[in-house]
Amino acid sequence: MSTFLIGMPGSGKTTVINLYESICNEQIYDTDAFITSRHGDIGAIFSEYGEEYFRELETEAIREICSYGDDAFVSTGGGAVLREENVRLFKKHGDIVYLRAKLETLLKRLEGDASRPLLSGDRKERLTKLYEERARIYERVADFIVDTDGLTPREVLQKIFMCREEAI
């Protein structure tokens, strides 16, 4: 069974899977990195082709990662749960862990990060809007919720391990 990390930009998904890889030396996937390696910069994809095209690339990446049959640790893009097909794939191939953080925490973690196309412009306004649109979806689809506020990446990973043990 794979573990799929979901959550807002800045929730720590990529940081946590990279820590997992360094500690456990097991297979990880980051859907954003997967897309970048095949199609180039995500910001450029958004500006040239739009969000819908990016979401299709994201779904293709998720399909492919799931087809490998690995017991992988997967970091997904913040909007991956917006497509029911992605959620069905996550549920079919593993557990969904929502890394939840307060809006204030996300804003602090994303300070100075200009790499996120959906947050260009007024970052606080855009992040607040995304948070309001997505928080209920994350909670609805998650098998487990890990609150990341005030935790180190190692502590978040420990909580994920506890969730996985409970699932067994």
Short mmCIF file of C-alpha atoms in Angstrom, two decimals:
data_model
loop_
_atom_site.label_atom_id
_atom_site.label_comp_id
_atom_site.label_asym_id
_atom_site.label_seq_id
_atom_site.Cartn_x
_atom_site.Cartn_y
_atom_site.Cartn_z
CA MET A 1 0.00 0.00 0.00
CA SER A 2 1.23 3.44 -0.90
CA THR A 3 0.86 6.59 1.16
CA PHE A 4 -0.37 9.70 -0.64
CA LEU A 5 0.30 13.03 1.03
CA ILE A 6 -2.23 15.76 0.29
CA GLY A 7 -2.48 19.31 1.54
CA MET A 8 -2.10 22.97 0.81
CA PRO A 9 1.03 24.47 -0.72
CA GLY A 10 3.44 24.91 2.17
CA SER A 11 2.00 22.06 4.25
CA GLY A 12 5.30 20.16 4.05
CA LYS A 13 4.52 17.35 1.61
CA THR A 14 7.76 17.56 -0.38
CA THR A 15 9.91 18.15 2.71
CA VAL A 16 8.41 15.09 4.42
CA ILE A 17 8.84 12.71 1.47
CA ASN A 18 12.44 13.82 1.02
CA LEU A 19 13.10 13.13 4.71
CA TYR A 20 11.37 9.76 4.34
CA GLU A 21 13.64 8.86 1.43
CA SER A 22 16.79 9.83 3.35
CA ILE A 23 15.77 7.86 6.46
CA CYS A 24 14.08 4.80 4.92
CA ASN A 25 15.84 4.63 1.56
CA GLU A 26 12.55 3.59 -0.04
CA GLN A 27 10.76 4.73 -3.19
CA ILE A 28 9.24 8.20 -3.20
CA TYR A 29 7.43 10.16 -5.86
CA ASP A 30 6.58 13.84 -6.05
CA THR A 31 3.94 14.45 -8.70
CA ASP A 32 5.13 18.03 -9.28
CA ALA A 33 8.75 16.85 -9.75
CA PHE A 34 7.48 14.04 -11.99
CA ILE A 35 5.69 16.58 -14.21
CA THR A 36 8.66 18.96 -14.23
CA SER A 37 11.06 16.20 -15.30
CA ARG A 38 8.89 15.38 -18.32
CA HIS A 39 7.24 18.64 -19.28
CA GLY A 40 9.33 21.47 -17.85
CA ASP A 41 8.66 24.24 -15.37
CA ILE A 42 5.19 24.19 -13.80
CA GLY A 43 4.93 27.98 -13.89
CA ALA A 44 5.61 27.91 -17.62
CA ILE A 45 3.02 25.16 -18.12
CA PHE A 46 0.42 27.25 -16.28
CA SER A 47 1.18 30.42 -18.23
CA GLU A 48 1.41 28.75 -21.62
CA TYR A 49 -1.34 26.13 -21.40
CA GLY A 50 -3.39 26.94 -18.29
CA GLU A 51 -4.38 25.15 -15.12
CA GLU A 52 -6.68 22.58 -16.79
CA TYR A 53 -3.82 21.30 -18.96
CA PHE A 54 -1.58 21.07 -15.89
CA ARG A 55 -4.30 19.11 -14.04
CA GLU A 56 -4.42 16.62 -16.93
CA LEU A 57 -0.63 16.17 -16.72
CA GLU A 58 -1.01 15.69 -12.97
CA THR A 59 -3.64 12.97 -13.44
CA GLU A 60 -1.42 11.23 -16.02
CA ALA A 61 1.47 11.32 -13.54
CA ILE A 62 -0.70 9.87 -10.77
CA ARG A 63 -1.98 7.11 -13.07
CA GLU A 64 1.57 6.18 -14.03
CA ILE A 65 2.89 6.23 -10.45
CA CYS A 66 -0.01 4.03 -9.33
CA SER A 67 0.61 1.63 -12.22
CA TYR A 68 4.08 0.81 -10.85
CA GLY A 69 2.52 -1.15 -8.00
CA ASP A 70 5.15 0.09 -5.52
CA ASP A 71 4.54 0.62 -1.86
CA ALA A 72 5.56 4.19 -2.40
CA PHE A 73 5.45 7.42 -0.47
CA VAL A 74 3.89 10.03 -2.77
CA SER A 75 3.70 13.80 -2.45
CA THR A 76 0.85 15.19 -4.55
CA GLY A 77 0.21 18.68 -5.81
CA GLY A 78 -2.11 20.74 -3.64
CA GLY A 79 -4.89 20.62 -6.23
CA ALA A 80 -4.68 16.90 -7.03
CA VAL A 81 -7.77 16.18 -4.93
CA LEU A 82 -9.86 18.46 -7.12
CA ARG A 83 -10.25 15.60 -9.59
CA GLU A 84 -12.31 12.64 -8.40
CA GLU A 85 -10.29 10.31 -10.64
CA ASN A 86 -7.16 11.15 -8.65
CA VAL A 87 -8.92 10.52 -5.35
CA ARG A 88 -10.19 7.14 -6.63
CA LEU A 89 -6.64 6.19 -7.63
CA PHE A 90 -5.27 7.22 -4.23
CA LYS A 91 -7.93 5.19 -2.39
CA LYS A 92 -7.43 2.16 -4.64
CA HIS A 93 -3.65 2.11 -4.18
CA GLY A 94 -3.16 3.24 -0.59
CA ASP A 95 -3.95 5.63 2.20
CA ILE A 96 -4.42 9.38 1.96
CA VAL A 97 -2.75 11.51 4.62
CA TYR A 98 -3.75 15.15 4.84
CA LEU A 99 -0.95 17.36 6.15
CA ARG A 100 -3.03 20.12 7.69
CA ALA A 101 -1.65 23.50 8.69
CA LYS A 102 -3.24 26.76 9.72
CA LEU A 103 -3.36 29.54 7.16
CA GLU A 104 -0.90 31.64 9.18
CA THR A 105 1.60 28.76 9.17
CA LEU A 106 1.27 28.31 5.41
CA LEU A 107 1.81 32.02 4.77
CA LYS A 108 4.95 32.00 6.90
CA ARG A 109 6.34 28.87 5.21
CA LEU A 110 5.69 30.29 1.73
CA GLU A 111 7.32 33.68 2.35
CA GLY A 112 9.63 34.49 -0.54
CA ASP A 113 8.57 31.44 -2.59
CA ALA A 114 7.77 32.71 -6.09
CA SER A 115 7.58 29.26 -7.70
CA ARG A 116 3.85 28.65 -7.20
CA PRO A 117 1.73 29.92 -10.10
CA LEU A 118 -1.58 29.82 -8.23
CA LEU A 119 -0.15 32.12 -5.55
CA SER A 120 1.19 34.89 -7.77
CA GLY A 121 -0.07 38.37 -6.97
CA ASP A 122 -1.56 38.95 -3.53
CA ARG A 123 -0.27 35.78 -1.85
CA LYS A 124 -2.40 36.11 1.30
CA GLU A 125 -5.60 36.68 -0.67
CA ARG A 126 -4.91 33.83 -3.10
CA LEU A 127 -3.82 31.38 -0.39
CA THR A 128 -6.87 32.24 1.71
CA LYS A 129 -9.15 31.58 -1.28
CA LEU A 130 -7.44 28.23 -2.02
CA TYR A 131 -7.63 27.28 1.65
CA GLU A 132 -11.34 28.03 1.77
CA GLU A 133 -11.94 26.04 -1.43
CA ARG A 134 -9.85 23.02 -0.52
CA ALA A 135 -9.81 22.45 3.26
CA ARG A 136 -13.15 20.61 3.34
CA ILE A 137 -12.15 18.50 0.36
CA TYR A 138 -8.88 17.46 2.01
CA GLU A 139 -10.74 16.53 5.20
CA ARG A 140 -13.42 14.61 3.31
CA VAL A 141 -11.04 12.43 1.28
CA ALA A 142 -8.31 11.87 3.90
CA ASP A 143 -7.90 8.57 5.67
CA PHE A 144 -5.70 10.31 8.24
CA ILE A 145 -5.08 13.94 9.21
CA VAL A 146 -1.76 15.11 10.62
CA ASP A 147 -1.68 18.65 12.00
CA THR A 148 1.75 20.04 11.12
CA ASP A 149 1.68 23.39 12.95
CA GLY A 150 4.67 23.66 15.26
CA LEU A 151 6.07 20.25 14.26
CA THR A 152 9.41 19.50 12.67
CA PRO A 153 9.41 17.42 9.47
CA ARG A 154 10.71 14.47 11.53
CA GLU A 155 7.78 14.78 13.97
CA VAL A 156 5.33 14.93 11.07
CA LEU A 157 6.89 11.78 9.62
CA GLN A 158 6.60 10.03 12.99
CA LYS A 159 2.89 10.89 13.11
CA ILE A 160 2.46 9.49 9.59
CA PHE A 161 4.17 6.26 10.67
CA MET A 162 1.75 6.03 13.61
CA CYS A 163 -1.20 6.46 11.21
CA ARG A 164 0.14 3.74 8.95
CA GLU A 165 0.58 1.36 11.90
CA GLU A 166 -3.01 2.01 12.95
CA ALA A 167 -4.16 1.11 9.45
CA ILE A 168 -2.52 -2.29 9.53
#
